[in-house]
Each structure stands twice: as C-alpha cells, then as structure tokens.
mmCIF file of C-alpha atoms and ligand atoms in Angstrom:
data_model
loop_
_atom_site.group_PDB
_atom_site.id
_atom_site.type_symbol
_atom_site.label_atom_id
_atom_site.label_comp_id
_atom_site.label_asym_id
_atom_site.label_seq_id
_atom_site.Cartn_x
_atom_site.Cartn_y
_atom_site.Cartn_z
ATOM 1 C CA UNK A 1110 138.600 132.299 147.159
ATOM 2 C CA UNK A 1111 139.650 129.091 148.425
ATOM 3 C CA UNK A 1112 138.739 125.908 145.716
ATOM 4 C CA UNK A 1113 136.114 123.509 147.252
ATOM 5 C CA UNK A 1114 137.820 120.132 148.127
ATOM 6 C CA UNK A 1115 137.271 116.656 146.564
ATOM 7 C CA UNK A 1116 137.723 113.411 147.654
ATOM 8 C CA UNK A 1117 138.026 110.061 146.951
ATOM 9 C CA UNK A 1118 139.431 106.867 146.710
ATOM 10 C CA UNK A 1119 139.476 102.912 145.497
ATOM 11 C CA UNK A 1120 140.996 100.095 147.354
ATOM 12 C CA UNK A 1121 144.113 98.487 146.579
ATOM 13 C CA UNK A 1122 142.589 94.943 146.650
ATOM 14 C CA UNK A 1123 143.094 93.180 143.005
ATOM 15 C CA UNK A 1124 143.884 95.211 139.584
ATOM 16 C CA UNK A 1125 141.335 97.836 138.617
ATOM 17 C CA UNK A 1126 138.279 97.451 136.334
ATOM 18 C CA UNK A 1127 136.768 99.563 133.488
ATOM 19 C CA UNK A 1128 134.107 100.175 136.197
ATOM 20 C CA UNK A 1129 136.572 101.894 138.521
ATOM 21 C CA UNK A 1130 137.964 103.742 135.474
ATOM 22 C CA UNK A 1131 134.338 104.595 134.426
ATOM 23 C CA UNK A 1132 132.647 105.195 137.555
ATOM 24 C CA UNK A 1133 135.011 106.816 139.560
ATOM 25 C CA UNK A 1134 138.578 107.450 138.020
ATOM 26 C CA UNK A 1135 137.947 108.867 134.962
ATOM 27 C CA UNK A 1136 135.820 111.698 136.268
ATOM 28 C CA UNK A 1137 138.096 112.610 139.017
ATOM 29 C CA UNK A 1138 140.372 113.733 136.606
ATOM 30 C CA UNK A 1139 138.112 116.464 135.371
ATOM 31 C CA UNK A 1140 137.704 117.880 138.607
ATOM 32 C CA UNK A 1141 141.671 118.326 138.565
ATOM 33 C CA UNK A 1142 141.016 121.986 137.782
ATOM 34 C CA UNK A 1143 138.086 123.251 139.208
ATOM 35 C CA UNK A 1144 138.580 121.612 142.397
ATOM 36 C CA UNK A 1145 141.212 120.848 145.114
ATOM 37 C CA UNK A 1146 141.258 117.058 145.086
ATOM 38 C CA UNK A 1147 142.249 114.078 147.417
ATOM 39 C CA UNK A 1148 143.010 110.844 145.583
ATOM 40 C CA UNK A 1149 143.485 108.015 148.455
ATOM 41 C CA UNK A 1150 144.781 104.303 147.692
ATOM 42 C CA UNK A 1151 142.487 102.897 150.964
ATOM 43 C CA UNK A 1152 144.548 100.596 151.978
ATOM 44 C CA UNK A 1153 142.988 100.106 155.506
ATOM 45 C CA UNK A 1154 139.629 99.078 153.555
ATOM 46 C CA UNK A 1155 141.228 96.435 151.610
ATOM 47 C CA UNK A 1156 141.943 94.445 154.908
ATOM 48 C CA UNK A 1157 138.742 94.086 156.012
ATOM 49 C CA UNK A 1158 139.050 91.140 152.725
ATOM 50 C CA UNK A 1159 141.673 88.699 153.747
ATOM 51 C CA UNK A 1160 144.987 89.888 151.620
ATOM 52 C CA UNK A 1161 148.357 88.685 150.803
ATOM 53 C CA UNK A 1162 150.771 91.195 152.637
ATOM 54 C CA UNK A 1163 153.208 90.970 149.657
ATOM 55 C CA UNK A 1164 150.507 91.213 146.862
ATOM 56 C CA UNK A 1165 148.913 94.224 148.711
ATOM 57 C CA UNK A 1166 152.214 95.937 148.933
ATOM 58 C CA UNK A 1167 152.248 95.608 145.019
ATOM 59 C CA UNK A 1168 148.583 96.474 144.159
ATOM 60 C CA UNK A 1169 149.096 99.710 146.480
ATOM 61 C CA UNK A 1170 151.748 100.856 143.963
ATOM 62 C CA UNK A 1171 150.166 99.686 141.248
ATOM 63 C CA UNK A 1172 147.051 101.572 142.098
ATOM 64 C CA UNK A 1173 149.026 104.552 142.325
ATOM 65 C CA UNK A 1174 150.527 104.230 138.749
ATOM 66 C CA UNK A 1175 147.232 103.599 137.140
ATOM 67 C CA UNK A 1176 145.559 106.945 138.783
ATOM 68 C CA UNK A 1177 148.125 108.308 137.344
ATOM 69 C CA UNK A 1178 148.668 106.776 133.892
ATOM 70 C CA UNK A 1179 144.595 107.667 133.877
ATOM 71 C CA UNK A 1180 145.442 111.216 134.501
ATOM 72 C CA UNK A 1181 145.444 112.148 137.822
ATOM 73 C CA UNK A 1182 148.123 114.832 137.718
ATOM 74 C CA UNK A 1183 150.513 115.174 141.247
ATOM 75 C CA UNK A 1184 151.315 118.777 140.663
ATOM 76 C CA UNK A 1185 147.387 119.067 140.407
ATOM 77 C CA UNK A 1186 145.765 116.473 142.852
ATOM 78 C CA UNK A 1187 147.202 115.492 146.212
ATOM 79 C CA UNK A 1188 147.536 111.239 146.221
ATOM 80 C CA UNK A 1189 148.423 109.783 148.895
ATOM 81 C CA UNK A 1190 148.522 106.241 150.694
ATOM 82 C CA UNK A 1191 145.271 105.847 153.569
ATOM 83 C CA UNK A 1192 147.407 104.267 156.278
ATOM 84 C CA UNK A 1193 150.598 107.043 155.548
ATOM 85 C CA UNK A 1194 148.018 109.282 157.465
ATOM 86 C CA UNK A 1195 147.074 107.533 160.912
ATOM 87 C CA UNK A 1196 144.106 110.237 161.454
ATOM 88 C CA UNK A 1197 142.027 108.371 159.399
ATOM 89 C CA UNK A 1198 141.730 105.434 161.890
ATOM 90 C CA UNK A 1199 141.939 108.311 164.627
ATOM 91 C CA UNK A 1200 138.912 109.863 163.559
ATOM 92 C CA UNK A 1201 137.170 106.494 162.608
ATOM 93 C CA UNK A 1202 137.324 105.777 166.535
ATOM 94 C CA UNK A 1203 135.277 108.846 167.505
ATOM 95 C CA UNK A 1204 132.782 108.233 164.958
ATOM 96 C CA UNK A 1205 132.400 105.267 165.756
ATOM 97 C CA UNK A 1206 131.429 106.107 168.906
ATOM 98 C CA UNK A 1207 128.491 108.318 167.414
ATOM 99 C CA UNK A 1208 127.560 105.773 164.680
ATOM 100 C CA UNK A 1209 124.416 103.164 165.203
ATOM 101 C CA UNK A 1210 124.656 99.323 165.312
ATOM 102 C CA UNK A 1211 121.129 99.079 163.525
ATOM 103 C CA UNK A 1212 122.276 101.454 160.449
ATOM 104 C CA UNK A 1213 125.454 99.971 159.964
ATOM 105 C CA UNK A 1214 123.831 96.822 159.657
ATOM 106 C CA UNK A 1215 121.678 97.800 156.936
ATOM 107 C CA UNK A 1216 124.296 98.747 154.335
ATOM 108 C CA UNK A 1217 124.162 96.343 151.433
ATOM 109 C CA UNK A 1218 127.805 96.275 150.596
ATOM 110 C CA UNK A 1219 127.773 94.858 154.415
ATOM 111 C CA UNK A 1220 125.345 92.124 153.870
ATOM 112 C CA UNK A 1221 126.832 91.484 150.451
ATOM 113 C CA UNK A 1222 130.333 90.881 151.692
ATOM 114 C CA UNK A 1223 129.336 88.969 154.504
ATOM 115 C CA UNK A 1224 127.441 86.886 152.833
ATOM 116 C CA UNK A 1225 130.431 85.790 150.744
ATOM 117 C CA UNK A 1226 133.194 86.198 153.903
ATOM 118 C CA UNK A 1227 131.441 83.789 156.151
ATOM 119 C CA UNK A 1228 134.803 82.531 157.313
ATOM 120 C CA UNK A 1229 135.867 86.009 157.918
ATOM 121 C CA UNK A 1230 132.915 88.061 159.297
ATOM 122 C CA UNK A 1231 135.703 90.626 161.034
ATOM 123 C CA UNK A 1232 134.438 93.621 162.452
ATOM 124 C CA UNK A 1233 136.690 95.629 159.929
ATOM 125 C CA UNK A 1234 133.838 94.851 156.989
ATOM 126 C CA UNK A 1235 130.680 96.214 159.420
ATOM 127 C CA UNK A 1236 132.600 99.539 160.211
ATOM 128 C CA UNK A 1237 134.044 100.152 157.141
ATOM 129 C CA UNK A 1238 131.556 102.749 156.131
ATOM 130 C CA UNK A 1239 132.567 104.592 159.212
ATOM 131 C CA UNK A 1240 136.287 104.516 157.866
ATOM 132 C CA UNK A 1241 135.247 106.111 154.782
ATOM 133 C CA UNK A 1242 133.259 108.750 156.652
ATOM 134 C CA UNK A 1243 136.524 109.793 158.075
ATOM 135 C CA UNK A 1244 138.331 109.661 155.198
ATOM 136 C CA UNK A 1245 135.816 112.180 153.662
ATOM 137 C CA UNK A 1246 135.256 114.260 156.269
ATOM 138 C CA UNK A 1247 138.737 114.798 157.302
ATOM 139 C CA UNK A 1248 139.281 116.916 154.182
ATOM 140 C CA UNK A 1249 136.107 119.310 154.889
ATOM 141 C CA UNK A 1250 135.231 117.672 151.496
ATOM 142 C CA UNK A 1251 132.625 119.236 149.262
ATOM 143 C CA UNK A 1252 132.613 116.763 146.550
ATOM 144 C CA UNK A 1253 132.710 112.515 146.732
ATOM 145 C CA UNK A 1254 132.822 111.504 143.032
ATOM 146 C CA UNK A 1255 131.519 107.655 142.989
ATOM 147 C CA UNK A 1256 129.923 104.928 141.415
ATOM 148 C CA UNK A 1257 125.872 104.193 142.260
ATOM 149 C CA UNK A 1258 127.155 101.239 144.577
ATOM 150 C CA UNK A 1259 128.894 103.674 147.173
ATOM 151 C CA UNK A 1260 125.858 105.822 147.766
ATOM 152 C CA UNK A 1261 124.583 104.386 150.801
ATOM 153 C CA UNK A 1262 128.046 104.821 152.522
ATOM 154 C CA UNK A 1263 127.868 108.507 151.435
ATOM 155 C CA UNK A 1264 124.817 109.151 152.991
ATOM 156 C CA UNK A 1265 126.298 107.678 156.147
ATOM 157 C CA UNK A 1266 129.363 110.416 155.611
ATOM 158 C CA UNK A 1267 126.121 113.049 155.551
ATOM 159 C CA UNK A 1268 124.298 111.357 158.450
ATOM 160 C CA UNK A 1269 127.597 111.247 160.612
ATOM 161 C CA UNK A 1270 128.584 114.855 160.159
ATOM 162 C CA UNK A 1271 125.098 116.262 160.727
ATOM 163 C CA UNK A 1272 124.743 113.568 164.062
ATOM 164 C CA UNK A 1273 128.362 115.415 165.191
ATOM 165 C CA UNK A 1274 127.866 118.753 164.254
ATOM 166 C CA UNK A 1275 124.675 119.149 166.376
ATOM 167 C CA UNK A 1276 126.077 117.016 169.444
ATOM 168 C CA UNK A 1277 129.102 118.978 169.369
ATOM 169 C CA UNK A 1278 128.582 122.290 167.659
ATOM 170 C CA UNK A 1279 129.487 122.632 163.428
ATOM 171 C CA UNK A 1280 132.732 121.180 162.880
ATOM 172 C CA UNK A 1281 132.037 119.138 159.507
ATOM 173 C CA UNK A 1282 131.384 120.112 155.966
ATOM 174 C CA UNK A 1283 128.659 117.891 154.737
ATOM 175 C CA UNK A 1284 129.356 115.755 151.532
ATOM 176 C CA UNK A 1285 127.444 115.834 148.404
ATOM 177 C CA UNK A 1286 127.824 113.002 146.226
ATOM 178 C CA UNK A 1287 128.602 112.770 142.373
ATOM 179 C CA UNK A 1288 127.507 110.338 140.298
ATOM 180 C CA UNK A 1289 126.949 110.261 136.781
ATOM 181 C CA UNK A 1290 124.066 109.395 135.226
ATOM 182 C CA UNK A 1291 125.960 107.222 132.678
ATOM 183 C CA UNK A 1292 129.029 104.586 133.964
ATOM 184 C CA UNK A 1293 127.699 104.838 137.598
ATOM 185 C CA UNK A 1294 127.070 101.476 137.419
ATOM 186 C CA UNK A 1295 129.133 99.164 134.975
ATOM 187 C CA UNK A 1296 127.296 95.722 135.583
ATOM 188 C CA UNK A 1297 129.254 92.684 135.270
ATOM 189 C CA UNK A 1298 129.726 90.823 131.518
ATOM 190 C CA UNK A 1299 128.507 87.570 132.872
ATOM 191 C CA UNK A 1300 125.557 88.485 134.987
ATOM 192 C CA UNK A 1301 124.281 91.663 133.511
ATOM 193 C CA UNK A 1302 122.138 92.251 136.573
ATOM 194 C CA UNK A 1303 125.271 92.434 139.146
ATOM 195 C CA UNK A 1304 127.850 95.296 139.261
ATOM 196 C CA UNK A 1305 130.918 94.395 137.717
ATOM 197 C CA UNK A 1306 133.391 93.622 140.351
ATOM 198 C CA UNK A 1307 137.390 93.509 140.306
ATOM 199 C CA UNK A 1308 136.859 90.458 143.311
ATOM 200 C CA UNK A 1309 134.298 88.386 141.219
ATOM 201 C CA UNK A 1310 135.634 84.750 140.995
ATOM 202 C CA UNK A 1311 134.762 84.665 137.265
ATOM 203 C CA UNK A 1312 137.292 86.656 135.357
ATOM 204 C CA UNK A 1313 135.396 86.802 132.228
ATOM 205 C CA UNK A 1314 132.467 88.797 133.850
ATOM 206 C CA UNK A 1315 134.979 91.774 133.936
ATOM 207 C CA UNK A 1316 137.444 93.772 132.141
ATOM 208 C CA UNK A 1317 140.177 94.790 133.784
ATOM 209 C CA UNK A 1318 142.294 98.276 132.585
ATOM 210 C CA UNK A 1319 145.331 96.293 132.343
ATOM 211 C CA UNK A 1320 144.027 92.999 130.356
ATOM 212 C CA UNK A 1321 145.604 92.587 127.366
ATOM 213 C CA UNK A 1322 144.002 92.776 123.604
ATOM 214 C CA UNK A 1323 143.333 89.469 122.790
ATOM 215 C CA UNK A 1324 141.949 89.121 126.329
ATOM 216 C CA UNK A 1325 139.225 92.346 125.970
ATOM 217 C CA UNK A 1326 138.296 90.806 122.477
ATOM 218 C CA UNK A 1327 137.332 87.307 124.269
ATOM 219 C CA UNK A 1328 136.034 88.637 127.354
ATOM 220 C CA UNK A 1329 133.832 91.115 125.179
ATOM 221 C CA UNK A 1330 132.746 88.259 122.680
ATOM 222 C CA UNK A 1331 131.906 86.053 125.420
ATOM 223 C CA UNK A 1332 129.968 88.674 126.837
ATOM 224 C CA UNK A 1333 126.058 87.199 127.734
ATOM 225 C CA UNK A 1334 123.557 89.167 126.225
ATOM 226 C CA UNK A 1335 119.807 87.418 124.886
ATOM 227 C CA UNK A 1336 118.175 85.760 122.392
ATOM 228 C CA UNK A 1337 116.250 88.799 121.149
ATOM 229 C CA UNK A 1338 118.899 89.741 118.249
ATOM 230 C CA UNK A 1339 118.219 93.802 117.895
ATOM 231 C CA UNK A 1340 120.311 96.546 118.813
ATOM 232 C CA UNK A 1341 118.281 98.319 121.415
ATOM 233 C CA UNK A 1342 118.674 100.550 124.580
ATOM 234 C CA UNK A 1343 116.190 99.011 127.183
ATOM 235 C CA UNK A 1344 115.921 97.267 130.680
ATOM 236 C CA UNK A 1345 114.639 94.197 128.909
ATOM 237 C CA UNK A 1346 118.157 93.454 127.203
ATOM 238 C CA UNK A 1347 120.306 94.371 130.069
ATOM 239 C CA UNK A 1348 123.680 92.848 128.750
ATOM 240 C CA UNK A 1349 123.244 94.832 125.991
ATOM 241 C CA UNK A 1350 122.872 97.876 127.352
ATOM 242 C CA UNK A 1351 125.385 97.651 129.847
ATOM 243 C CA UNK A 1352 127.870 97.618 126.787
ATOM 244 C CA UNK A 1353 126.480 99.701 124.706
ATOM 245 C CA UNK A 1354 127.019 102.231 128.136
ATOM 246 C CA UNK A 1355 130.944 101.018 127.851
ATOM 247 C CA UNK A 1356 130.947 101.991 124.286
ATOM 248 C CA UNK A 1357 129.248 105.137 124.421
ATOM 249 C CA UNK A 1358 131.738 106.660 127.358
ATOM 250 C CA UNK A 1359 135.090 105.281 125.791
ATOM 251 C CA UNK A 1360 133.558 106.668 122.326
ATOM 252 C CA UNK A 1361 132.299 110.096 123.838
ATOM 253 C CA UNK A 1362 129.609 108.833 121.235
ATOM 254 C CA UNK A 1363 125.605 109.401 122.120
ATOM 255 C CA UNK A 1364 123.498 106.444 122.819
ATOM 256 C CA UNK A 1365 120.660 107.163 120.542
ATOM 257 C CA UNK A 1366 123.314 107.417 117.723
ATOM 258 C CA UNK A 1367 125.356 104.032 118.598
ATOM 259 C CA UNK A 1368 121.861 102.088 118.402
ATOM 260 C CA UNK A 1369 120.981 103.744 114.758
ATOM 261 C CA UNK A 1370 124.272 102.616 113.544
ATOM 262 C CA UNK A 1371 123.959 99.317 114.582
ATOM 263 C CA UNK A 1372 120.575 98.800 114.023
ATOM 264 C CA UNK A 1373 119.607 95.945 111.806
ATOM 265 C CA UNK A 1374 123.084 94.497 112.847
ATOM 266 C CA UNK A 1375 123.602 91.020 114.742
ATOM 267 C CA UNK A 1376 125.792 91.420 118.051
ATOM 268 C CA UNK A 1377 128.961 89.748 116.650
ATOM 269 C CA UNK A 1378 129.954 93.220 114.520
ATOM 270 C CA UNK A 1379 128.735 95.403 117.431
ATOM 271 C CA UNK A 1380 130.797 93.723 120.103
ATOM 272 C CA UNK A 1381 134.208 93.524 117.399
ATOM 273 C CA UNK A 1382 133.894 97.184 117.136
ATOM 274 C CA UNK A 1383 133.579 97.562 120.806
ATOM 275 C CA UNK A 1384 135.991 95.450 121.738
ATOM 276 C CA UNK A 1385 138.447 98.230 119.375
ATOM 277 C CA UNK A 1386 136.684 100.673 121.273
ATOM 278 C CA UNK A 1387 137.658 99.864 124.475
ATOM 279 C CA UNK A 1388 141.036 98.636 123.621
ATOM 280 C CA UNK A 1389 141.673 102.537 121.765
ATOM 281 C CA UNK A 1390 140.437 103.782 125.213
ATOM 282 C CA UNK A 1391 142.900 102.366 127.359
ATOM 283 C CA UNK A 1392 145.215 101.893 125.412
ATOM 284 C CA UNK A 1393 147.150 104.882 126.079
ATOM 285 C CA UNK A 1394 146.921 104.173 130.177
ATOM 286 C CA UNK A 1395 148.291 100.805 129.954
ATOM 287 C CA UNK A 1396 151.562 102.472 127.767
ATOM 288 C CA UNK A 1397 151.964 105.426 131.140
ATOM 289 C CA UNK A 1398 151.002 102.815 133.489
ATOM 290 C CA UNK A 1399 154.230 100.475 132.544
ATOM 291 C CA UNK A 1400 156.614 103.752 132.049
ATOM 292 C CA UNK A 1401 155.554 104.808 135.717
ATOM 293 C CA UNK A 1402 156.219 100.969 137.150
ATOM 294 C CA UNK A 1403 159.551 100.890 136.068
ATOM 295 C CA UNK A 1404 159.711 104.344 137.943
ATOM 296 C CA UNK A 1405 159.345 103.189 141.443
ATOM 297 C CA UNK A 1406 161.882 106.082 142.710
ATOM 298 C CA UNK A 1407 159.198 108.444 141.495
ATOM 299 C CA UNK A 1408 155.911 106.905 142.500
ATOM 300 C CA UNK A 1409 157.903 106.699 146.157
ATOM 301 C CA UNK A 1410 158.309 110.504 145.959
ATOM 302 C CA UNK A 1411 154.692 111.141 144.951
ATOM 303 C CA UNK A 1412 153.207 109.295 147.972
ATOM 304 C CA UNK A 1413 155.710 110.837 150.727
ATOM 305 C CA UNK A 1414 154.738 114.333 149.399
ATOM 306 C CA UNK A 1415 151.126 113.319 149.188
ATOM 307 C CA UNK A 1416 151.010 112.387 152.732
ATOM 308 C CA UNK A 1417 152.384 114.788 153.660
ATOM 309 C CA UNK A 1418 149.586 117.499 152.453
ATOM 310 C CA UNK A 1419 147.094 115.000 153.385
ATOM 311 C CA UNK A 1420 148.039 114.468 156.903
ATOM 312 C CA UNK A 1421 148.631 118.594 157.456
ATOM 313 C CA UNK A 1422 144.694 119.439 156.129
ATOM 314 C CA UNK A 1423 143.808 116.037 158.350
ATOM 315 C CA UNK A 1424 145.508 117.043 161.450
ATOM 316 C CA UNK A 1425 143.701 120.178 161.683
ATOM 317 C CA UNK A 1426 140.407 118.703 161.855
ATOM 318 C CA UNK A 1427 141.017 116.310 163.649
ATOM 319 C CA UNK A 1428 142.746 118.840 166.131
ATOM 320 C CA UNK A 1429 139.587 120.400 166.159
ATOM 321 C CA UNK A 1430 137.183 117.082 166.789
ATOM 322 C CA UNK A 1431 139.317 115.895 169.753
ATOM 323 C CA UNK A 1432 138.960 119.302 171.286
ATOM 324 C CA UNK A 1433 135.144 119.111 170.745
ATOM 325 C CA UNK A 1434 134.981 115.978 172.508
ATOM 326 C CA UNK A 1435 136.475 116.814 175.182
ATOM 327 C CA UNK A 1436 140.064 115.435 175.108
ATOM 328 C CA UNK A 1437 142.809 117.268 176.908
ATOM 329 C CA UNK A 1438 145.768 118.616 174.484
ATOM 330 C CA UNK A 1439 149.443 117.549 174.975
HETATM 331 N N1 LIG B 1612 131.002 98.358 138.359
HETATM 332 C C1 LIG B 1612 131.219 99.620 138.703
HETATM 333 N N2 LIG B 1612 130.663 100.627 138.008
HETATM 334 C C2 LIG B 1612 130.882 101.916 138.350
HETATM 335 N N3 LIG B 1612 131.666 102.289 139.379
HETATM 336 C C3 LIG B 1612 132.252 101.323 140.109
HETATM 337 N N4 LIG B 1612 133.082 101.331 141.175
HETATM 338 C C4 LIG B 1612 133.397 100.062 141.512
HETATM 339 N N5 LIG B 1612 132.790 99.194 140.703
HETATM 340 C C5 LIG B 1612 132.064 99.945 139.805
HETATM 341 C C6 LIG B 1612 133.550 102.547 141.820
HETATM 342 O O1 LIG B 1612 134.954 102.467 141.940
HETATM 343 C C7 LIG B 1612 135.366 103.148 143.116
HETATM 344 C C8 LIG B 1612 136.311 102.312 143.916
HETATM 345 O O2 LIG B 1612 135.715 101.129 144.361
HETATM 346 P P1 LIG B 1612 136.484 100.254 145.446
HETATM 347 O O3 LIG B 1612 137.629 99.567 144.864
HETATM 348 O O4 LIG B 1612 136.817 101.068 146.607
HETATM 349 O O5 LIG B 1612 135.440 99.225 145.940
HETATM 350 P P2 LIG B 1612 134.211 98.604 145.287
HETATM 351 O O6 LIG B 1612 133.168 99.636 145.037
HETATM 352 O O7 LIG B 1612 133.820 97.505 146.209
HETATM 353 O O8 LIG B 1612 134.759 98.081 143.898
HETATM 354 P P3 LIG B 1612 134.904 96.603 143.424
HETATM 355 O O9 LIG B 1612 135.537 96.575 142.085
HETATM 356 O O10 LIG B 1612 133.571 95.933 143.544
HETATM 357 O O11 LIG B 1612 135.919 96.049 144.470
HETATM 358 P P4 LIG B 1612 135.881 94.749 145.314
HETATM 359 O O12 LIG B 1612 135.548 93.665 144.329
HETATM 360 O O13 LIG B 1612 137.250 94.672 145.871
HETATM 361 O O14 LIG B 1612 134.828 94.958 146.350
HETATM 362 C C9 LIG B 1612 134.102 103.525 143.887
HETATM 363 O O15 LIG B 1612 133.807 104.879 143.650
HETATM 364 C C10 LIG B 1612 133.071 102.644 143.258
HETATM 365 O O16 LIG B 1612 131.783 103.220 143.335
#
C-alpha cells in the first residue's frame, strides 16, 4: 500500500528559531518513517518580505543544512527548493482564480504583516496563503505538520480543494493538519503573549538554533517573566510557562514533574538549568549543521535530486488540474 504523503515547509527568510525546531521541524522528522514526506525551503514566500538577493541565496542553503543537521534524512524525505519546481506558482494562478478577496483578507498573518510592511503592502503577502495551498496540494498531501500560527492558512488549503473538487469534479486530497498540543506555539522571550518570531526586531525575545552558548544563557536569563516568584504552570504567569514548555520538549521531561522539582525555587536556578537544557538539545545540530556547510557539493546534490521527485509527483497533478479547467494540452 502506498505511504500517505506529508508536507511541509519554513521560509528561508532569517536563521531559524527554537520555535521552528519545536513547532514544526522537530516533528517532521518522526514522520520520516511512517510517512512519505516533502520538506520545502519556500523560497517564493520569503519575497513577499523585502530580502537581500545575496543573503537569501545563503539562508536557502542554510535552511537546507539545518533540516538536515535536525534530522531530516535525504534517503528518507524528499527536500527540495520551492522555486526549483515552477508548478507551485503554476498552480497558485488557478487557485487563485477560485480563491475569495473577502477570506483572504481575513487571515491574521495578513493583517499582521501588513500592519508592519506598510511601505511594502505587495500583493505577494495577501496571496500567500494561496501559494501554500499549492504547495500542499500539489503533493495529494495527507498530513501538514505546523505550528498553531499556520492553521488558518491550512484551513484555506481544505477550503480550496473542497471549492475545486466540486467545481471541477475530485481532483484534490484534502489536508489535515498536525499540531501538537505542546511547542505549537513557542511565544516570544520578551513579550510572552506574542509568538516567538525569527523577524522580530528584538533579538533577545528569541532563540535562535544556531546562537551560541553564552548567547542562550543571556537571552534565557533576560527572559521576562513576573513578580509572582513560584514555579507554576498557568495562564496567569505566561513567561513562565512558555519556558517551562521549552524545557519540557528539549528534556522529553513531563510538566507536572519539572514544576515539583522546582517548586519552592526562585527563577534564577530554573532558567540556569534551562538554559543547559536547551544548549544539550541543540547542541548536537549546530555540530551537523557546520559539517554539512562546509559540504556545499553535497547540499547542491540533495536539492537537484529533491526537485527532481518533487517536480515529477507535482507535474502530475497539475497535469491533471489544467485538464480540468479546460486548457488545451501541447
Ligand atoms: N513560535 C513558534 N512556535 C511554534 N511553531 C512555530 N513556527 C514558526 N514560529 C513558531 C512554525 O515554523 C514553521 C515555519 O514557519 P515559517 O518560517 O514559514 O513562517 P512563520 O510561521 O511566519 O515563522 P516566523 O519565525 O514567524 O517567520 P517570520 O518572522 O519570517 O514570519 C511553520 O510550521 C510555523 O507554524
């Protein structure tokens, strides 16, 4: 029986953050197995942000050597570079065409960003869930692993598929979503109430998977949490909680057991200990990561073969959605 199909993807625009590793990398690679995955860099998404051409050619790569250094295996996983396979943009236009003004107005990563790219309110950030609904549904994907934030551009994905299925007869799988209950949503060190971020302007409010030691242990210190003093697990000490969430996924350690053995404790020895924590935890990536950049040869070689597995699955649907609409062959 053919393996149900995975996929997803995070955008090449700034390095990555424990809450990429948390709420999306790390539990792609236990899928690996089970499922037959696509990892995308989504490079097209990153432009709708204004980027420098030369640092975006380096965060691509360097994208690629984390997911791998975090244990996304090639012989396993097909990774591959979003604009190496032009029918993602090809299928984006058709869907487009089926997509509504009014919902794409509503999506809050939408209002978010163009609240803070005033300057540059392109019509590459309002669309851009309909990009990612073509990324997904290109691969007949089953699963979407993601953090919380992407939800509403999943259900898009769902809405899309259902909208084109019944216009033109069933051509897409519909998506399911998978989100953890715990790391779904790493909120941001400085203001414990917004997600942490890899484009926040304050680098303290995250952590990023290639920041050195000294750098974790200050950024962790520094950390805001409040003026109540007890270890506790609660939506009244939301700082707190958000890292004790860090500590208990790098650990593996349960919550309930982190707060008894802190409890009674000030936050200075339970933030040294994370800061170990989290430092042990990624420790191990940031050794692969630097062995793999000094291999560009073979990161090259894992994104031509990747693209080219992508773009063969991708082809045939969208073979199969131009035909639906009505387009004549060549
Ligand atoms: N704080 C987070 N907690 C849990 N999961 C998160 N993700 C992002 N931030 C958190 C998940 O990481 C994947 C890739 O995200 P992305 O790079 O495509 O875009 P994003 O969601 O917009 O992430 P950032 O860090 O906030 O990027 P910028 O600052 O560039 O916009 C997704 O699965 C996401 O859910």
């Amino acid at each position: 029986m053919d393996k149900k199909v995975v996929f997803s993807g995070v955008q090449p625009s700034g390095k990555l953050t424990i809450g990429n590793y948390l709420g999306a990398i790390k539990n792609w690679v236990e899928l690996q197995d089970e499922y037959d995955c696509y990892y995308c860099i989504v490079d097209l998404h990153a432009i709708t942000i204004p980027q420098v051409p030369k640092e975006l050619r380096r965060s691509t790569l360097e994208v690629l050597a984390l997911y791998m250094a975090c244990g996304i295996d090639p012989d396993k996983s097909t990774i591959f570079i979003q604009s190496h396979v032009p029918a993602h943009t090809e299928l984006t236009w058709v869907l487009n065409t089926i997509s509504y003004m009014g919902q794409l107005g509503r999506m809050t990563q939408y209002k978010e960003k163009s609240r803070r790219s005033e300057e540059n309110l392109n019509a590459g950030l309002f669309t851009y869930p309909v990009l990612m609904a073509a990324d997904i549904l290109l691969y007949q994907t089953d699963l979407v692993p993601v953090g919380e934030d992407q939800k509403q551009h999943l259900e898009l994905a769902r809405d899309l598929a259902i909208r084109f299925n019944n216009k033109y007869s069933e051509t897409f799988k519909v998506p399911e979503p998978g989100i953890k209950d715990v790391g779904a949503k790493i909120m941001s060190l400085q203001s414990p109430e917004a997600k942490m971020s890899k484009s926040d302007a304050d680098e303290n409010a995250y952590i990023l998977l290639l920041d050195d030691k000294d750098t974790i242990r200050r950024k962790i210190k520094r950390a805001v949490t409040d003026s109540l003093g007890t270890i506790a697990y609660n939506d009244e000490q939301l700082g707190l909680k958000n890292l004790i969430e860090i500590y208990s996924i790098f650990s593996g350690e349960k919550i309930p057991s982190i707060v008894n053995k802190y409890e009674g404790q000030g936050y200075g020895k339970f933030k040294e200990d994370l800061a170990e924590v989290v430092i042990d935890g990624i420790s191990n990536i940031q050794e692969k990561y630097n062995y793999l950049m000094d291999n560009k040869d073979y990161l090259e070689k894992i994104y031509i073969k990747g693209a080219e597995k992508a773009e063969y699955q991708a082809l045939k649907t969208l073979r199969k959605v131009y035909k639906k609409v009505g387009f004549l062959p060549r």
